[in-house]
Amino acid sequence: AEGGGMQVTAAKLPKFADPAISVNQLDDEAAAAMLQAVDGIKGTSVFSFRGDRLLKSTPEGALKYIARRNAVFLGESHSSRDDKLLMKSILVELSRLRGASSLAVGLEMVQMPFQPILDWYVYRAPISKDSDRTLFRESEWAQRWGWDYDNYLPVLRYCQLKKIRMLGLNAEEEATARVRDGGLTALTAEERERLIVDAEGFVGDALEPSFPTYVDAVLRPSFAAHVDMGIFPSGDDNTFRNFVGNRILWDEAMASTAARYLAQHPKKLLVGLVGGDHVKTGHGIPSRVERILGNLGMANARTASVALNPSWKLYSQSKTLVELKKVRQALSERQRAEA
């Protein structure tokens, strides 16, 4: 990672003024269907980490905890429709606890330059399939994200109906592609200042003693999967180094976008929908948001990480705490012993 001693002042931060809110017209039956929490959250199993222990919690307790944060990031599997339905249910419950006007939703799926189309969709577009199609087309979803758009519609439509601000969190592909090919030095000065609010903290994070463990535990398996899918032509050291640079830029840019918004709207709760890897360990987006907000002058900024329907390893401070295959294997062995 590279960076200088860039000082950030409020004057340098883009303004995230919420547009004037209009009221979309919707018949009562359609409104009731949109507002319904899909499958609800009451029967959901919830676990939380206390130190290095995994404890059973309750949906109500988890929601109250989340509602007191500045930001919560929900880690999803991009191919899972169930994850999006669960997020929609969480949004419904948080709207009940805090009020929809106190919420904002951050999306990994939409890149920063496409913020105007998100604002149009939430505040000015009629609620219709034509508006859904316009958002898909104008955000260049197919080219820049690619995962099934229909799976995300329950979240997008709920935000539109309830006038919940949606933020495009991600750095633009034009910048990240250059980093994938040439490393972080390929960024221009303008891009570094815009995408990395806290340059010193960004460099410091990569120098933490726990960072190599995070790279091996989280990033290296992800890199191997990308190589297997043919996204990278080879798994050599230089390609992996640029992959790591790109991933930490991705996380830092999303954290910077979220922190800028929260610094200007300190009473809001930002709910981020991002891939599962981005919420793991003290080097994921949530910890980066806390660090950036602290350096911007927000005392005691608090975030939370949530794994939606996890089928992947759960980590805390780069230590593997739960591996579902091993848990299932142990249970099977116990059952066989008791038979």
GROMACS .gro file of C-alpha atoms in nm:
model
  339
    1ALA     CA    1   0.000   0.000   0.000
    2GLU     CA    2   0.115   0.353  -0.055
    3GLY     CA    3   0.002   0.681   0.087
    4GLY     CA    4   0.129   1.006   0.226
    5GLY     CA    5   0.045   1.225   0.518
    6MET     CA    6  -0.266   1.361   0.355
    7GLN     CA    7  -0.474   1.570   0.593
    8VAL     CA    8  -0.850   1.541   0.546
    9THR     CA    9  -1.076   1.832   0.626
   10ALA     CA   10  -1.450   1.857   0.605
   11ALA     CA   11  -1.418   2.093   0.310
   12LYS     CA   12  -1.259   1.817   0.101
   13LEU     CA   13  -1.540   1.572   0.157
   14PRO     CA   14  -1.814   1.535  -0.105
   15LYS     CA   15  -2.153   1.640   0.022
   16PHE     CA   16  -2.418   1.373   0.068
   17ALA     CA   17  -2.722   1.596   0.109
   18ASP     CA   18  -3.037   1.385   0.103
   19PRO     CA   19  -3.253   1.494  -0.193
   20ALA     CA   20  -3.597   1.634  -0.129
   21ILE     CA   21  -3.833   1.348  -0.057
   22SER     CA   22  -4.140   1.298  -0.271
   23VAL     CA   23  -4.417   1.044  -0.215
   24ASN     CA   24  -4.451   0.757  -0.461
   25GLN     CA   25  -4.806   0.648  -0.535
   26LEU     CA   26  -4.883   0.282  -0.474
   27ASP     CA   27  -5.215   0.105  -0.433
   28ASP     CA   28  -5.285  -0.040  -0.086
   29GLU     CA   29  -5.252  -0.404  -0.188
   30ALA     CA   30  -4.914  -0.352  -0.355
   31ALA     CA   31  -4.791  -0.143  -0.063
   32ALA     CA   32  -4.886  -0.415   0.186
   33ALA     CA   33  -4.702  -0.677  -0.019
   34MET     CA   34  -4.390  -0.459  -0.043
   35LEU     CA   35  -4.383  -0.382   0.328
   36GLN     CA   36  -4.421  -0.741   0.439
   37ALA     CA   37  -4.104  -0.889   0.589
   38VAL     CA   38  -4.033  -1.190   0.368
   39ASP     CA   39  -4.035  -1.495   0.595
   40GLY     CA   40  -3.987  -1.253   0.887
   41ILE     CA   41  -3.696  -1.271   1.124
   42LYS     CA   42  -3.865  -1.412   1.432
   43GLY     CA   43  -3.762  -1.771   1.365
   44THR     CA   44  -3.407  -1.687   1.260
   45SER     CA   45  -3.119  -1.845   1.450
   46VAL     CA   46  -2.869  -1.586   1.565
   47PHE     CA   47  -2.521  -1.640   1.707
   48SER     CA   48  -2.272  -1.383   1.829
   49PHE     CA   49  -1.908  -1.379   1.925
   50ARG     CA   50  -1.804  -1.287   2.278
   51GLY     CA   51  -1.428  -1.289   2.271
   52ASP     CA   52  -1.348  -1.619   2.102
   53ARG     CA   53  -1.672  -1.790   2.208
   54LEU     CA   54  -1.971  -1.838   1.978
   55LEU     CA   55  -2.294  -1.788   2.173
   56LYS     CA   56  -2.661  -1.828   2.081
   57SER     CA   57  -2.849  -1.500   2.077
   58THR     CA   58  -3.205  -1.393   1.991
   59PRO     CA   59  -3.322  -1.200   1.686
   60GLU     CA   60  -3.467  -0.932   1.912
   61GLY     CA   61  -3.144  -0.890   2.108
   62ALA     CA   62  -2.935  -0.884   1.790
   63LEU     CA   63  -3.159  -0.622   1.629
   64LYS     CA   64  -3.145  -0.396   1.935
   65TYR     CA   65  -2.765  -0.426   1.936
   66ILE     CA   66  -2.744  -0.342   1.564
   67ALA     CA   67  -2.986  -0.050   1.602
   68ARG     CA   68  -2.743   0.119   1.843
   69ARG     CA   69  -2.451   0.115   1.595
   70ASN     CA   70  -2.343   0.382   1.350
   71ALA     CA   71  -2.308   0.118   1.080
   72VAL     CA   72  -2.368  -0.251   1.031
   73PHE     CA   73  -2.234  -0.450   0.738
   74LEU     CA   74  -2.422  -0.760   0.627
   75GLY     CA   75  -2.198  -1.018   0.462
   76GLU     CA   76  -2.377  -1.201   0.183
   77SER     CA   77  -2.311  -1.473  -0.070
   78HIS     CA   78  -2.367  -1.298  -0.402
   79SER     CA   79  -2.553  -1.593  -0.556
   80SER     CA   80  -2.793  -1.639  -0.261
   81ARG     CA   81  -3.145  -1.498  -0.291
   82ASP     CA   82  -3.209  -1.602   0.070
   83ASP     CA   83  -2.941  -1.359   0.187
   84LYS     CA   84  -3.118  -1.067   0.020
   85LEU     CA   85  -3.455  -1.170   0.163
   86LEU     CA   86  -3.297  -1.185   0.510
   87MET     CA   87  -3.147  -0.839   0.463
   88LYS     CA   88  -3.486  -0.705   0.359
   89SER     CA   89  -3.636  -0.852   0.675
   90ILE     CA   90  -3.363  -0.691   0.884
   91LEU     CA   91  -3.437  -0.355   0.719
   92VAL     CA   92  -3.807  -0.392   0.800
   93GLU     CA   93  -3.727  -0.457   1.167
   94LEU     CA   94  -3.474  -0.173   1.188
   95SER     CA   95  -3.732   0.058   1.033
   96ARG     CA   96  -3.969  -0.045   1.310
   97LEU     CA   97  -3.709   0.013   1.581
   98ARG     CA   98  -3.551   0.336   1.455
   99GLY     CA   99  -3.774   0.467   1.177
  100ALA     CA  100  -3.693   0.432   0.808
  101SER     CA  101  -3.583   0.796   0.785
  102SER     CA  102  -3.289   0.720   1.016
  103LEU     CA  103  -3.152   0.449   0.787
  104ALA     CA  104  -2.926   0.448   0.482
  105VAL     CA  105  -2.825   0.145   0.277
  106GLY     CA  106  -2.478   0.103   0.127
  107LEU     CA  107  -2.433  -0.124  -0.174
  108GLU     CA  108  -2.112  -0.292  -0.284
  109MET     CA  109  -2.292  -0.371  -0.609
  110VAL     CA  110  -2.308  -0.010  -0.730
  111GLN     CA  111  -2.000   0.199  -0.800
  112MET     CA  112  -1.965   0.557  -0.677
  113PRO     CA  113  -2.012   0.739  -1.012
  114PHE     CA  114  -2.364   0.594  -1.036
  115GLN     CA  115  -2.498   0.768  -0.724
  116PRO     CA  116  -2.731   0.991  -0.931
  117ILE     CA  117  -2.927   0.692  -1.066
  118LEU     CA  118  -2.970   0.553  -0.712
  119ASP     CA  119  -3.104   0.892  -0.599
  120TRP     CA  120  -3.342   0.900  -0.894
  121TYR     CA  121  -3.469   0.549  -0.819
  122VAL     CA  122  -3.537   0.619  -0.450
  123TYR     CA  123  -3.669   0.973  -0.462
  124ARG     CA  124  -3.813   1.044  -0.806
  125ALA     CA  125  -3.883   0.726  -1.000
  126PRO     CA  126  -4.234   0.578  -1.009
  127ILE     CA  127  -4.254   0.237  -0.845
  128SER     CA  128  -4.268   0.014  -1.149
  129LYS     CA  129  -4.084  -0.258  -1.335
  130ASP     CA  130  -3.977   0.008  -1.586
  131SER     CA  131  -3.796   0.191  -1.304
  132ASP     CA  132  -3.631  -0.136  -1.197
  133ARG     CA  133  -3.512  -0.189  -1.553
  134THR     CA  134  -3.386   0.168  -1.576
  135LEU     CA  135  -3.179   0.127  -1.259
  136PHE     CA  136  -3.035  -0.199  -1.394
  137ARG     CA  137  -2.940  -0.038  -1.723
  138GLU     CA  138  -2.814   0.299  -1.602
  139SER     CA  139  -2.603   0.155  -1.317
  140GLU     CA  140  -2.441  -0.078  -1.574
  141TRP     CA  141  -2.523  -0.363  -1.338
  142ALA     CA  142  -2.459  -0.641  -1.589
  143GLN     CA  143  -2.118  -0.510  -1.691
  144ARG     CA  144  -1.990  -0.391  -1.351
  145TRP     CA  145  -2.149  -0.638  -1.108
  146GLY     CA  146  -2.298  -0.927  -1.300
  147TRP     CA  147  -2.475  -1.117  -1.023
  148ASP     CA  148  -2.849  -1.181  -1.061
  149TYR     CA  149  -3.025  -0.844  -1.036
  150ASP     CA  150  -3.364  -0.997  -0.959
  151ASN     CA  151  -3.227  -1.140  -0.633
  152TYR     CA  152  -3.152  -0.788  -0.509
  153LEU     CA  153  -3.489  -0.638  -0.601
  154PRO     CA  154  -3.657  -0.704  -0.261
  155VAL     CA  155  -3.395  -0.479  -0.097
  156LEU     CA  156  -3.396  -0.217  -0.372
  157ARG     CA  157  -3.775  -0.193  -0.385
  158TYR     CA  158  -3.809  -0.168  -0.008
  159CYS     CA  159  -3.563   0.122  -0.003
  160GLN     CA  160  -3.757   0.289  -0.282
  161LEU     CA  161  -4.089   0.247  -0.106
  162LYS     CA  162  -3.965   0.369   0.233
  163LYS     CA  163  -3.740   0.645   0.089
  164ILE     CA  164  -3.425   0.496   0.241
  165ARG     CA  165  -3.115   0.657   0.092
  166MET     CA  166  -2.902   0.409  -0.104
  167LEU     CA  167  -2.530   0.474  -0.150
  168GLY     CA  168  -2.305   0.328  -0.417
  169LEU     CA  169  -2.008   0.224  -0.203
  170ASN     CA  170  -1.769   0.075  -0.452
  171ALA     CA  171  -1.475   0.224  -0.637
  172GLU     CA  172  -1.518   0.248  -1.012
  173GLU     CA  173  -1.393  -0.039  -1.226
  174GLU     CA  174  -1.168   0.196  -1.425
  175ALA     CA  175  -0.950   0.251  -1.115
  176THR     CA  176  -0.960  -0.099  -0.967
  177ALA     CA  177  -0.872  -0.260  -1.303
  178ARG     CA  178  -0.551  -0.057  -1.316
  179VAL     CA  179  -0.464  -0.165  -0.961
  180ARG     CA  180  -0.524  -0.531  -1.050
  181ASP     CA  181  -0.277  -0.493  -1.336
  182GLY     CA  182  -0.021  -0.257  -1.189
  183GLY     CA  183  -0.066  -0.234  -0.812
  184LEU     CA  184  -0.165   0.060  -0.595
  185THR     CA  185   0.091   0.289  -0.757
  186ALA     CA  186  -0.132   0.285  -1.067
  187LEU     CA  187  -0.380   0.515  -0.891
  188THR     CA  188  -0.371   0.882  -0.981
  189ALA     CA  189  -0.332   1.146  -0.711
  190GLU     CA  190  -0.697   1.242  -0.754
  191GLU     CA  191  -0.809   0.882  -0.713
  192ARG     CA  192  -0.597   0.830  -0.400
  193GLU     CA  193  -0.743   1.139  -0.235
  194ARG     CA  194  -1.101   1.051  -0.332
  195LEU     CA  195  -1.097   0.677  -0.262
  196ILE     CA  196  -0.873   0.676   0.047
  197VAL     CA  197  -0.993   0.930   0.302
  198ASP     CA  198  -0.746   0.821   0.573
  199ALA     CA  199  -0.420   0.757   0.385
  200GLU     CA  200  -0.202   0.713   0.694
  201GLY     CA  201  -0.450   0.473   0.851
  202PHE     CA  202  -0.474   0.277   0.525
  203VAL     CA  203  -0.099   0.221   0.522
  204GLY     CA  204  -0.094   0.150   0.896
  205ASP     CA  205  -0.360  -0.117   0.860
  206ALA     CA  206  -0.140  -0.312   0.617
  207LEU     CA  207   0.151  -0.288   0.864
  208GLU     CA  208  -0.044  -0.440   1.155
  209PRO     CA  209   0.101  -0.771   1.287
  210SER     CA  210  -0.231  -0.944   1.216
  211PHE     CA  211  -0.240  -0.838   0.849
  212PRO     CA  212  -0.038  -1.134   0.706
  213THR     CA  213  -0.266  -1.377   0.890
  214TYR     CA  214  -0.569  -1.200   0.744
  215VAL     CA  215  -0.418  -1.223   0.395
  216ASP     CA  216  -0.357  -1.597   0.431
  217ALA     CA  217  -0.691  -1.671   0.596
  218VAL     CA  218  -0.924  -1.456   0.384
  219LEU     CA  219  -0.758  -1.319   0.071
  220ARG     CA  220  -0.547  -1.614  -0.045
  221PRO     CA  221  -0.846  -1.855  -0.069
  222SER     CA  222  -1.042  -1.587  -0.255
  223PHE     CA  223  -0.752  -1.538  -0.497
  224ALA     CA  224  -0.731  -1.911  -0.560
  225ALA     CA  225  -1.103  -1.917  -0.641
  226HIS     CA  226  -1.058  -1.629  -0.889
  227VAL     CA  227  -0.771  -1.814  -1.058
  228ASP     CA  228  -0.984  -2.129  -1.081
  229MET     CA  229  -1.263  -1.928  -1.245
  230GLY     CA  230  -1.018  -1.793  -1.501
  231ILE     CA  231  -1.046  -1.431  -1.384
  232PHE     CA  232  -0.669  -1.426  -1.335
  233PRO     CA  233  -0.447  -1.604  -1.587
  234SER     CA  234  -0.197  -1.724  -1.328
  235GLY     CA  235  -0.138  -1.747  -0.954
  236ASP     CA  236   0.214  -1.601  -0.949
  237ASP     CA  237   0.338  -1.380  -0.665
  238ASN     CA  238   0.311  -1.052  -0.855
  239THR     CA  239  -0.048  -1.123  -0.959
  240PHE     CA  240  -0.135  -1.214  -0.600
  241ARG     CA  241   0.033  -0.897  -0.470
  242ASN     CA  242  -0.177  -0.683  -0.702
  243PHE     CA  243  -0.488  -0.881  -0.606
  244VAL     CA  244  -0.424  -0.799  -0.239
  245GLY     CA  245  -0.370  -0.432  -0.326
  246ASN     CA  246  -0.695  -0.425  -0.518
  247ARG     CA  247  -0.892  -0.594  -0.240
  248ILE     CA  248  -0.771  -0.365   0.036
  249LEU     CA  249  -0.836  -0.065  -0.190
  250TRP     CA  250  -1.186  -0.200  -0.249
  251ASP     CA  251  -1.251  -0.228   0.125
  252GLU     CA  252  -1.092   0.108   0.205
  253ALA     CA  253  -1.289   0.284  -0.069
  254MET     CA  254  -1.620   0.138   0.051
  255ALA     CA  255  -1.532   0.226   0.410
  256SER     CA  256  -1.437   0.579   0.302
  257THR     CA  257  -1.769   0.630   0.123
  258ALA     CA  258  -1.962   0.504   0.425
  259ALA     CA  259  -1.759   0.714   0.669
  260ARG     CA  260  -1.799   1.032   0.464
  261TYR     CA  261  -2.175   0.989   0.469
  262LEU     CA  262  -2.186   0.912   0.843
  263ALA     CA  263  -1.961   1.207   0.926
  264GLN     CA  264  -2.220   1.431   0.760
  265HIS     CA  265  -2.520   1.237   0.900
  266PRO     CA  266  -2.406   1.122   1.246
  267LYS     CA  267  -2.756   1.024   1.358
  268LYS     CA  268  -2.806   0.779   1.072
  269LEU     CA  269  -2.754   0.404   1.080
  270LEU     CA  270  -2.586   0.284   0.762
  271VAL     CA  271  -2.669  -0.076   0.668
  272GLY     CA  272  -2.419  -0.210   0.416
  273LEU     CA  273  -2.478  -0.511   0.190
  274VAL     CA  274  -2.140  -0.651   0.089
  275GLY     CA  275  -1.973  -0.983   0.019
  276GLY     CA  276  -1.894  -1.205   0.316
  277ASP     CA  277  -1.516  -1.161   0.288
  278HIS     CA  278  -1.553  -0.786   0.338
  279VAL     CA  279  -1.690  -0.821   0.692
  280LYS     CA  280  -1.432  -1.070   0.821
  281THR     CA  281  -1.171  -0.983   1.086
  282GLY     CA  282  -1.037  -0.650   1.206
  283HIS     CA  283  -0.922  -0.569   0.852
  284GLY     CA  284  -1.268  -0.571   0.691
  285ILE     CA  285  -1.491  -0.274   0.616
  286PRO     CA  286  -1.644  -0.232   0.967
  287SER     CA  287  -1.310  -0.181   1.143
  288ARG     CA  288  -1.195   0.052   0.867
  289VAL     CA  289  -1.510   0.265   0.908
  290GLU     CA  290  -1.447   0.298   1.283
  291ARG     CA  291  -1.086   0.404   1.221
  292ILE     CA  292  -1.178   0.659   0.953
  293LEU     CA  293  -1.462   0.809   1.158
  294GLY     CA  294  -1.232   0.839   1.457
  295ASN     CA  295  -0.980   1.028   1.247
  296LEU     CA  296  -1.259   1.251   1.115
  297GLY     CA  297  -1.348   1.346   1.472
  298MET     CA  298  -1.646   1.120   1.547
  299ALA     CA  299  -1.582   0.990   1.897
  300ASN     CA  300  -1.680   0.633   1.989
  301ALA     CA  301  -1.793   0.531   1.642
  302ARG     CA  302  -1.940   0.180   1.658
  303THR     CA  303  -1.999  -0.074   1.386
  304ALA     CA  304  -2.112  -0.435   1.364
  305SER     CA  305  -2.052  -0.727   1.128
  306VAL     CA  306  -2.325  -0.977   1.041
  307ALA     CA  307  -2.287  -1.298   0.841
  308LEU     CA  308  -2.607  -1.376   0.652
  309ASN     CA  309  -2.680  -1.750   0.633
  310PRO     CA  310  -2.307  -1.828   0.649
  311SER     CA  311  -2.181  -2.138   0.476
  312TRP     CA  312  -1.824  -2.010   0.493
  313LYS     CA  313  -1.570  -1.988   0.774
  314LEU     CA  314  -1.634  -1.727   1.042
  315TYR     CA  315  -1.335  -1.531   1.169
  316SER     CA  316  -1.270  -1.297   1.457
  317GLN     CA  317  -0.933  -1.120   1.478
  318SER     CA  318  -0.807  -1.344   1.197
  319LYS     CA  319  -0.861  -1.659   1.405
  320THR     CA  320  -1.082  -1.935   1.269
  321LEU     CA  321  -1.360  -1.985   1.522
  322VAL     CA  322  -1.612  -2.191   1.336
  323GLU     CA  323  -1.571  -2.418   1.038
  324LEU     CA  324  -1.906  -2.568   0.958
  325LYS     CA  325  -1.771  -2.882   0.794
  326LYS     CA  326  -1.570  -2.967   1.104
  327VAL     CA  327  -1.867  -2.896   1.328
  328ARG     CA  328  -2.087  -3.127   1.121
  329GLN     CA  329  -1.816  -3.394   1.118
  330ALA     CA  330  -1.781  -3.378   1.496
  331LEU     CA  331  -2.157  -3.406   1.541
  332SER     CA  332  -2.172  -3.706   1.307
  333GLU     CA  333  -1.891  -3.879   1.492
  334ARG     CA  334  -2.064  -3.815   1.824
  335GLN     CA  335  -2.391  -3.954   1.690
  336ARG     CA  336  -2.215  -4.266   1.563
  337ALA     CA  337  -2.044  -4.315   1.901
  338GLU     CA  338  -2.374  -4.283   2.084
  339ALA     CA  339  -2.555  -4.523   1.848
   0.00000   0.00000   0.00000
